[in-house]
mmCIF file of C-alpha atoms and ligand atoms in Angstrom:
data_model
loop_
_atom_site.group_PDB
_atom_site.id
_atom_site.type_symbol
_atom_site.label_atom_id
_atom_site.label_comp_id
_atom_site.label_asym_id
_atom_site.label_seq_id
_atom_site.Cartn_x
_atom_site.Cartn_y
_atom_site.Cartn_z
ATOM 1 C CA UNK T 1 44.005 -36.994 74.028
ATOM 2 C CA UNK T 2 42.831 -34.531 71.350
ATOM 3 C CA UNK T 3 43.376 -30.789 71.851
ATOM 4 C CA UNK T 4 39.678 -30.229 72.399
ATOM 5 C CA UNK T 5 39.462 -33.024 74.987
ATOM 6 C CA UNK T 6 42.439 -31.468 76.736
ATOM 7 C CA UNK T 7 40.594 -28.127 76.944
ATOM 8 C CA UNK T 8 37.513 -29.885 78.350
ATOM 9 C CA UNK T 9 39.487 -31.637 81.069
ATOM 10 C CA UNK T 10 41.340 -28.433 82.016
ATOM 11 C CA UNK T 11 38.038 -26.536 82.367
ATOM 12 C CA UNK T 12 36.345 -29.322 84.323
ATOM 13 C CA UNK T 13 39.275 -29.524 86.706
ATOM 14 C CA UNK T 14 39.639 -25.746 86.949
ATOM 15 C CA UNK T 15 43.190 -25.473 85.650
ATOM 16 C CA UNK T 16 42.884 -21.809 84.754
ATOM 17 C CA UNK T 17 46.613 -21.235 84.259
ATOM 18 C CA UNK T 18 46.778 -23.905 81.535
ATOM 19 C CA UNK T 19 43.477 -23.343 79.718
ATOM 20 C CA UNK T 20 44.468 -20.289 77.677
ATOM 21 C CA UNK T 21 47.503 -22.074 76.197
ATOM 22 C CA UNK T 22 45.467 -25.210 75.478
ATOM 23 C CA UNK T 23 42.755 -23.174 73.712
ATOM 24 C CA UNK T 24 45.423 -21.411 71.640
ATOM 25 C CA UNK T 25 46.984 -24.780 70.742
ATOM 26 C CA UNK T 26 43.576 -26.111 69.677
ATOM 27 C CA UNK T 27 43.029 -23.033 67.465
ATOM 28 C CA UNK T 28 46.525 -23.446 66.012
ATOM 29 C CA UNK T 29 45.719 -27.074 65.279
ATOM 30 C CA UNK T 30 42.741 -25.916 63.217
ATOM 31 C CA UNK T 31 39.903 -26.577 65.648
ATOM 32 C CA UNK T 32 37.071 -24.087 65.086
ATOM 33 C CA UNK T 33 36.509 -21.466 67.804
ATOM 34 C CA UNK T 34 32.808 -22.375 68.000
ATOM 35 C CA UNK T 35 33.661 -26.050 68.566
ATOM 36 C CA UNK T 36 36.061 -25.136 71.385
ATOM 37 C CA UNK T 37 33.387 -22.908 72.942
ATOM 38 C CA UNK T 38 30.772 -25.675 72.675
ATOM 39 C CA UNK T 39 33.202 -28.076 74.376
ATOM 40 C CA UNK T 40 33.800 -25.644 77.239
ATOM 41 C CA UNK T 41 30.046 -25.042 77.678
ATOM 42 C CA UNK T 42 29.584 -28.831 77.804
ATOM 43 C CA UNK T 43 32.307 -28.970 80.466
ATOM 44 C CA UNK T 44 30.357 -26.538 82.613
ATOM 45 C CA UNK T 45 27.372 -28.874 82.231
ATOM 46 C CA UNK T 46 29.526 -31.705 83.572
ATOM 47 C CA UNK T 47 30.623 -29.482 86.455
ATOM 48 C CA UNK T 48 26.977 -28.641 87.226
ATOM 49 C CA UNK T 49 26.016 -32.319 87.178
ATOM 50 C CA UNK T 50 28.857 -33.156 89.571
ATOM 51 C CA UNK T 51 27.682 -30.350 91.861
ATOM 52 C CA UNK T 52 24.107 -31.675 91.760
ATOM 53 C CA UNK T 53 25.424 -35.155 92.587
ATOM 54 C CA UNK T 54 27.358 -33.819 95.586
ATOM 55 C CA UNK T 55 30.691 -34.852 94.053
ATOM 56 C CA UNK T 56 32.023 -31.285 94.011
ATOM 57 C CA UNK T 57 31.133 -28.101 95.875
ATOM 58 C CA UNK T 58 30.905 -24.334 95.252
ATOM 59 C CA UNK T 59 34.699 -23.684 95.272
ATOM 60 C CA UNK T 60 35.242 -26.282 92.533
ATOM 61 C CA UNK T 61 32.413 -24.724 90.487
ATOM 62 C CA UNK T 62 34.049 -21.360 90.928
ATOM 63 C CA UNK T 63 37.504 -22.445 89.771
ATOM 64 C CA UNK T 64 35.993 -24.231 86.767
ATOM 65 C CA UNK T 65 34.172 -20.987 85.914
ATOM 66 C CA UNK T 66 37.452 -19.041 86.172
ATOM 67 C CA UNK T 67 39.137 -21.556 83.898
ATOM 68 C CA UNK T 68 36.389 -21.240 81.317
ATOM 69 C CA UNK T 69 36.625 -17.450 81.404
ATOM 70 C CA UNK T 70 40.358 -17.669 80.630
ATOM 71 C CA UNK T 71 39.575 -19.853 77.630
ATOM 72 C CA UNK T 72 36.836 -17.513 76.405
ATOM 73 C CA UNK T 73 39.292 -14.583 76.469
ATOM 74 C CA UNK T 74 41.458 -16.406 73.929
ATOM 75 C CA UNK T 75 38.454 -17.260 71.766
ATOM 76 C CA UNK T 76 36.921 -13.784 71.788
ATOM 77 C CA UNK T 77 38.788 -12.312 68.769
ATOM 78 C CA UNK T 78 37.983 -15.466 66.816
ATOM 79 C CA UNK T 79 34.240 -15.223 67.489
ATOM 80 C CA UNK T 80 33.754 -11.677 66.149
ATOM 81 C CA UNK T 81 31.085 -11.348 63.496
ATOM 82 C CA UNK T 82 29.996 -8.542 61.219
ATOM 83 C CA UNK T 83 29.951 -5.498 63.463
ATOM 84 C CA UNK T 84 30.009 -2.932 60.678
ATOM 85 C CA UNK T 85 26.474 -1.770 61.385
ATOM 86 C CA UNK T 86 25.531 0.249 64.445
ATOM 87 C CA UNK T 87 22.441 -0.949 66.218
ATOM 88 C CA UNK T 88 22.852 1.301 69.248
ATOM 89 C CA UNK T 89 23.890 0.483 72.781
ATOM 90 C CA UNK T 90 22.969 -2.665 74.657
ATOM 91 C CA UNK T 91 22.925 -2.540 78.460
ATOM 92 C CA UNK T 92 23.520 -6.042 79.805
ATOM 93 C CA UNK T 93 23.642 -7.606 83.243
ATOM 94 C CA UNK T 94 22.841 -10.586 85.404
ATOM 95 C CA UNK T 95 19.853 -9.818 87.620
ATOM 96 C CA UNK T 96 19.810 -9.132 91.357
ATOM 97 C CA UNK T 97 20.862 -11.975 93.622
ATOM 98 C CA UNK T 98 22.562 -13.867 90.807
ATOM 99 C CA UNK T 99 26.368 -14.119 90.470
ATOM 100 C CA UNK T 100 26.601 -16.258 87.329
ATOM 101 C CA UNK T 101 28.308 -14.378 84.515
ATOM 102 C CA UNK T 102 29.763 -16.785 81.975
ATOM 103 C CA UNK T 103 26.547 -17.060 79.939
ATOM 104 C CA UNK T 104 25.989 -13.314 80.231
ATOM 105 C CA UNK T 105 29.547 -12.662 79.004
ATOM 106 C CA UNK T 106 29.035 -14.945 76.005
ATOM 107 C CA UNK T 107 25.757 -13.208 75.175
ATOM 108 C CA UNK T 108 27.539 -9.855 75.505
ATOM 109 C CA UNK T 109 30.299 -11.005 73.155
ATOM 110 C CA UNK T 110 27.830 -12.186 70.498
ATOM 111 C CA UNK T 111 25.566 -9.121 70.762
ATOM 112 C CA UNK T 112 28.628 -6.885 70.428
ATOM 113 C CA UNK T 113 29.717 -8.727 67.322
ATOM 114 C CA UNK T 114 26.190 -8.270 65.923
ATOM 115 C CA UNK T 115 26.753 -4.491 65.923
ATOM 116 C CA UNK T 116 25.828 -3.158 69.370
ATOM 117 C CA UNK T 117 27.981 -1.112 71.750
ATOM 118 C CA UNK T 118 27.981 -2.897 75.103
ATOM 119 C CA UNK T 119 27.526 -1.420 78.570
ATOM 120 C CA UNK T 120 28.058 -4.342 80.936
ATOM 121 C CA UNK T 121 26.675 -3.814 84.442
ATOM 122 C CA UNK T 122 28.099 -7.106 85.701
ATOM 123 C CA UNK T 123 26.270 -9.411 88.075
ATOM 124 C CA UNK T 124 23.744 -8.943 90.879
ATOM 125 C CA UNK T 125 22.202 -5.947 89.134
ATOM 126 C CA UNK T 126 19.122 -4.457 90.823
ATOM 127 C CA UNK T 127 16.228 -3.468 88.536
ATOM 128 C CA UNK T 128 16.690 0.274 89.012
ATOM 129 C CA UNK T 129 20.366 0.055 87.936
ATOM 130 C CA UNK T 130 19.227 -1.064 84.489
ATOM 131 C CA UNK T 131 17.008 2.027 84.258
ATOM 132 C CA UNK T 132 19.821 4.312 85.487
ATOM 133 C CA UNK T 133 22.153 2.861 82.849
ATOM 134 C CA UNK T 134 19.619 3.394 80.054
ATOM 135 C CA UNK T 135 19.362 7.057 81.072
ATOM 136 C CA UNK T 136 23.108 7.508 81.571
ATOM 137 C CA UNK T 137 24.220 6.131 78.204
ATOM 138 C CA UNK T 138 23.621 7.346 74.681
ATOM 139 C CA UNK T 139 21.308 5.631 72.235
ATOM 140 C CA UNK T 140 20.399 2.596 74.343
ATOM 141 C CA UNK T 141 18.166 0.477 72.147
ATOM 142 C CA UNK T 142 18.370 -2.841 73.990
ATOM 143 C CA UNK T 143 18.610 -4.234 77.513
ATOM 144 C CA UNK T 144 19.703 -7.846 77.970
ATOM 145 C CA UNK T 145 18.970 -9.504 81.321
ATOM 146 C CA UNK T 146 20.425 -12.849 82.273
ATOM 147 C CA UNK T 147 19.265 -15.114 85.095
ATOM 148 C CA UNK T 148 20.667 -18.543 85.950
ATOM 149 C CA UNK T 149 18.845 -19.498 89.112
ATOM 150 C CA UNK T 150 15.222 -20.485 89.540
ATOM 151 C CA UNK T 151 15.340 -18.349 92.696
ATOM 152 C CA UNK T 152 16.286 -15.234 90.698
ATOM 153 C CA UNK T 153 13.541 -15.561 88.097
ATOM 154 C CA UNK T 154 11.391 -13.097 90.094
ATOM 155 C CA UNK T 155 14.306 -10.632 89.877
ATOM 156 C CA UNK T 156 14.243 -11.073 86.110
ATOM 157 C CA UNK T 157 10.541 -10.213 86.167
ATOM 158 C CA UNK T 158 11.193 -7.173 88.350
ATOM 159 C CA UNK T 159 13.945 -5.971 86.008
ATOM 160 C CA UNK T 160 11.753 -6.244 82.907
ATOM 161 C CA UNK T 161 8.749 -4.649 84.580
ATOM 162 C CA UNK T 162 10.789 -1.786 86.088
ATOM 163 C CA UNK T 163 12.332 -1.029 82.688
ATOM 164 C CA UNK T 164 8.923 -1.139 81.002
ATOM 165 C CA UNK T 165 7.328 1.019 83.735
ATOM 166 C CA UNK T 166 10.062 3.668 83.209
ATOM 167 C CA UNK T 167 8.507 4.433 79.828
ATOM 168 C CA UNK T 168 11.951 4.476 78.171
ATOM 169 C CA UNK T 169 11.958 3.391 74.552
ATOM 170 C CA UNK T 170 14.100 0.251 74.695
ATOM 171 C CA UNK T 171 13.581 -3.399 73.905
ATOM 172 C CA UNK T 172 14.291 -6.016 76.544
ATOM 173 C CA UNK T 173 15.639 -9.493 75.879
ATOM 174 C CA UNK T 174 15.942 -12.167 78.562
ATOM 175 C CA UNK T 175 17.543 -15.574 78.865
ATOM 176 C CA UNK T 176 19.387 -18.043 81.026
ATOM 177 C CA UNK T 177 19.014 -21.739 81.729
ATOM 178 C CA UNK T 178 15.750 -21.667 83.766
ATOM 179 C CA UNK T 179 14.046 -19.116 81.494
ATOM 180 C CA UNK T 180 11.477 -20.292 78.960
ATOM 181 C CA UNK T 181 9.905 -18.420 76.040
ATOM 182 C CA UNK T 182 6.587 -18.635 77.909
ATOM 183 C CA UNK T 183 8.076 -17.037 81.035
ATOM 184 C CA UNK T 184 9.708 -14.307 78.939
ATOM 185 C CA UNK T 185 6.362 -13.482 77.336
ATOM 186 C CA UNK T 186 4.562 -13.631 80.678
ATOM 187 C CA UNK T 187 6.899 -11.045 82.281
ATOM 188 C CA UNK T 188 6.617 -8.708 79.290
ATOM 189 C CA UNK T 189 10.034 -9.153 77.670
ATOM 190 C CA UNK T 190 10.297 -8.292 73.975
ATOM 191 C CA UNK T 191 12.484 -11.270 73.250
ATOM 192 C CA UNK T 192 13.916 -14.526 74.569
ATOM 193 C CA UNK T 193 16.880 -16.559 73.409
ATOM 194 C CA UNK T 194 18.132 -19.935 74.612
ATOM 195 C CA UNK T 195 21.818 -19.296 73.876
ATOM 196 C CA UNK T 196 24.332 -16.587 73.037
ATOM 197 C CA UNK T 197 24.248 -17.058 69.263
ATOM 198 C CA UNK T 198 20.474 -16.844 69.065
ATOM 199 C CA UNK T 199 20.488 -13.907 71.509
ATOM 200 C CA UNK T 200 22.459 -11.915 68.925
ATOM 201 C CA UNK T 201 20.032 -12.895 66.162
ATOM 202 C CA UNK T 202 17.020 -12.016 68.335
ATOM 203 C CA UNK T 203 18.622 -8.722 69.435
ATOM 204 C CA UNK T 204 19.033 -7.591 65.825
ATOM 205 C CA UNK T 205 15.500 -8.702 64.988
ATOM 206 C CA UNK T 206 13.741 -6.848 67.803
ATOM 207 C CA UNK T 207 15.734 -3.626 67.479
ATOM 208 C CA UNK T 208 15.419 -3.366 63.682
HETATM 209 CO CO1 B1M B 301 25.926 -22.047 90.177
HETATM 210 N N1 B1M B 301 24.263 -23.026 89.868
HETATM 211 N N2 B1M B 301 25.331 -21.644 91.966
HETATM 212 N N3 B1M B 301 27.680 -21.322 90.359
HETATM 213 N N4 B1M B 301 26.418 -22.956 88.537
HETATM 214 C C1 B1M B 301 24.080 -23.599 88.456
HETATM 215 C C2 B1M B 301 23.358 -22.579 87.563
HETATM 216 C C3 B1M B 301 23.233 -24.899 88.773
HETATM 217 C C4 B1M B 301 22.339 -25.339 87.595
HETATM 218 C C5 B1M B 301 24.166 -26.022 89.239
HETATM 219 C C6 B1M B 301 23.444 -27.281 89.610
HETATM 220 O O1 B1M B 301 22.863 -27.355 90.672
HETATM 221 N N5 B1M B 301 23.439 -28.262 88.733
HETATM 222 C C7 B1M B 301 22.411 -24.411 90.027
HETATM 223 C C8 B1M B 301 21.093 -23.694 89.736
HETATM 224 C C9 B1M B 301 19.885 -24.552 90.027
HETATM 225 C C10 B1M B 301 18.655 -23.777 89.740
HETATM 226 O O2 B1M B 301 18.425 -22.720 90.256
HETATM 227 N N6 B1M B 301 17.845 -24.334 88.857
HETATM 228 C C11 B1M B 301 23.411 -23.505 90.692
HETATM 229 C C12 B1M B 301 23.400 -23.182 92.081
HETATM 230 C C13 B1M B 301 22.368 -23.889 92.920
HETATM 231 C C14 B1M B 301 24.291 -22.257 92.640
HETATM 232 C C15 B1M B 301 24.358 -21.794 94.117
HETATM 233 C C16 B1M B 301 22.990 -21.514 94.765
HETATM 234 C C17 B1M B 301 25.168 -22.866 94.873
HETATM 235 C C18 B1M B 301 25.260 -22.653 96.364
HETATM 236 O O3 B1M B 301 25.766 -21.652 96.814
HETATM 237 N N7 B1M B 301 24.751 -23.610 97.079
HETATM 238 C C19 B1M B 301 25.225 -20.509 94.007
HETATM 239 C C20 B1M B 301 24.375 -19.251 93.792
HETATM 240 C C21 B1M B 301 25.209 -18.001 93.819
HETATM 241 C C22 B1M B 301 24.420 -16.801 93.302
HETATM 242 O O4 B1M B 301 24.395 -16.571 92.117
HETATM 243 N N8 B1M B 301 23.799 -16.063 94.199
HETATM 244 C C23 B1M B 301 26.009 -20.809 92.767
HETATM 245 C C24 B1M B 301 27.289 -20.305 92.557
HETATM 246 C C25 B1M B 301 28.054 -20.566 91.441
HETATM 247 C C26 B1M B 301 29.496 -20.074 91.299
HETATM 248 C C27 B1M B 301 29.673 -18.625 91.749
HETATM 249 C C28 B1M B 301 30.379 -20.977 92.096
HETATM 250 C C29 B1M B 301 29.754 -20.343 89.765
HETATM 251 C C30 B1M B 301 29.512 -19.118 88.855
HETATM 252 C C31 B1M B 301 30.784 -18.333 88.554
HETATM 253 C C32 B1M B 301 30.585 -17.382 87.417
HETATM 254 O O5 B1M B 301 29.609 -17.396 86.654
HETATM 255 N N9 B1M B 301 31.559 -16.515 87.297
HETATM 256 C C33 B1M B 301 28.669 -21.352 89.432
HETATM 257 C C34 B1M B 301 28.690 -22.166 88.282
HETATM 258 C C35 B1M B 301 29.964 -22.154 87.471
HETATM 259 C C36 B1M B 301 27.583 -22.945 87.880
HETATM 260 C C37 B1M B 301 27.462 -23.920 86.683
HETATM 261 C C38 B1M B 301 28.278 -25.166 87.052
HETATM 262 C C39 B1M B 301 27.937 -23.410 85.347
HETATM 263 C C40 B1M B 301 27.254 -22.109 84.896
HETATM 264 C C41 B1M B 301 27.843 -21.709 83.570
HETATM 265 O O6 B1M B 301 28.661 -20.825 83.517
HETATM 266 N N10 B1M B 301 27.467 -22.431 82.480
HETATM 267 C C42 B1M B 301 25.917 -24.178 86.630
HETATM 268 C C43 B1M B 301 25.550 -25.548 86.102
HETATM 269 C C44 B1M B 301 25.182 -25.530 84.637
HETATM 270 O O7 B1M B 301 25.097 -24.516 83.986
HETATM 271 N N11 B1M B 301 24.874 -26.674 84.123
HETATM 272 C C45 B1M B 301 25.455 -23.695 87.945
HETATM 273 C C46 B1M B 301 28.022 -22.207 81.168
HETATM 274 C C47 B1M B 301 27.286 -21.041 80.494
HETATM 275 C C48 B1M B 301 27.824 -20.809 79.103
HETATM 276 O O8 B1M B 301 25.938 -21.415 80.385
HETATM 277 O O9 B1M B 301 25.187 -19.616 81.984
HETATM 278 O O10 B1M B 301 23.554 -21.378 81.114
HETATM 279 P P1 B1M B 301 24.747 -20.514 80.905
HETATM 280 O O11 B1M B 301 24.464 -19.545 79.660
HETATM 281 C C49 B1M B 301 23.905 -20.059 78.485
HETATM 282 C C50 B1M B 301 22.382 -19.954 78.395
HETATM 283 O O12 B1M B 301 21.741 -20.045 79.662
HETATM 284 C C51 B1M B 301 22.150 -18.670 77.667
HETATM 285 O O13 B1M B 301 23.302 -18.500 76.834
HETATM 286 C C52 B1M B 301 24.434 -19.219 77.366
HETATM 287 C C53 B1M B 301 24.992 -20.162 76.313
HETATM 288 O O14 B1M B 301 25.224 -19.636 75.109
HETATM 289 N N12 B1M B 301 21.981 -17.423 78.376
HETATM 290 C C54 B1M B 301 21.267 -16.407 77.812
HETATM 291 C C55 B1M B 301 22.469 -16.982 79.548
HETATM 292 N N13 B1M B 301 22.091 -15.737 79.785
HETATM 293 C C56 B1M B 301 21.367 -15.347 78.730
HETATM 294 C C57 B1M B 301 20.754 -14.121 78.428
HETATM 295 C C58 B1M B 301 20.071 -14.016 77.206
HETATM 296 C C59 B1M B 301 19.962 -15.091 76.352
HETATM 297 C C60 B1M B 301 20.575 -16.300 76.626
HETATM 298 O O15 B1M B 301 19.459 -12.893 76.832
HETATM 299 C C61 B1M B 301 19.683 -11.719 77.570
#
């Protein structure tokens, strides 16, 4: 089995104690960080499909997520981009009612490496907490809201509209698997991105 396949299997089966070492071994063997990340994201897709098929349940999804997070920690220093410029502070969080944070953490990592300072509010963030964080932190230029569930898309809308109604001068970017560019435009977001890499590109574009 190749190093990258080994990482995939360890994530899918939630072997969090072994993933970090396997990711490091893959890097040492010359596998690119982005390829390892893509493999782990694909693994989470497999996990989701198994959940949909009733082959696994929430605890298995949770341990797979923990395993992936361990792998991402090892990759983080290898994913850093050009952060020489300062584009201000980005407040980021997963919206109210939603506990998914892997995608949000990847977006955070990429936006940070694009030149933003990150204030991460975590998961299950009510709309008014985003506004409080914009006021409480210096030079907030961007808010990034993630939502992974179709049931939390209204919370995404509430977050964007509460931020906009506050009159604070910030741009808002949204994303997450069920979000579409059309929905982002409909709820008044300034930007949408389908994945972490393009979120960083879009963040720079809308703040510039
Ligand atoms: Co949940 N879950 N989950 N889950 N979970 C999904 C999302 C699901 C698709 C699984 C499935 O049914 N196939 C499904 C949602 C269906 C839907 O609404 N359409 C689902 C469900 C139903 C649920 C529960 C309701 C299950 C239950 O309790 N019956 C429950 C809800 C809990 C809650 O949030 N209130 C639940 C719980 C959980 C766990 C807690 C067990 C765990 C999360 C742990 C954690 O995050 N720490 C979990 C997991 C792991 C998943 C799957 C398997 C993996 C998610 C993931 O991390 N993917 C997921 C299935 C899947 O994704 N195929 C699933 C990898 C990650 C890199 O991708 O988060 O999509 P993703 O992020 C992407 C893009 O979306 C984008 O960039 C990232 C890639 O670069 N992106 C942005 C994300 N945010 C962005 C923001 C941006 C821009 C881009 O700008 C700001």
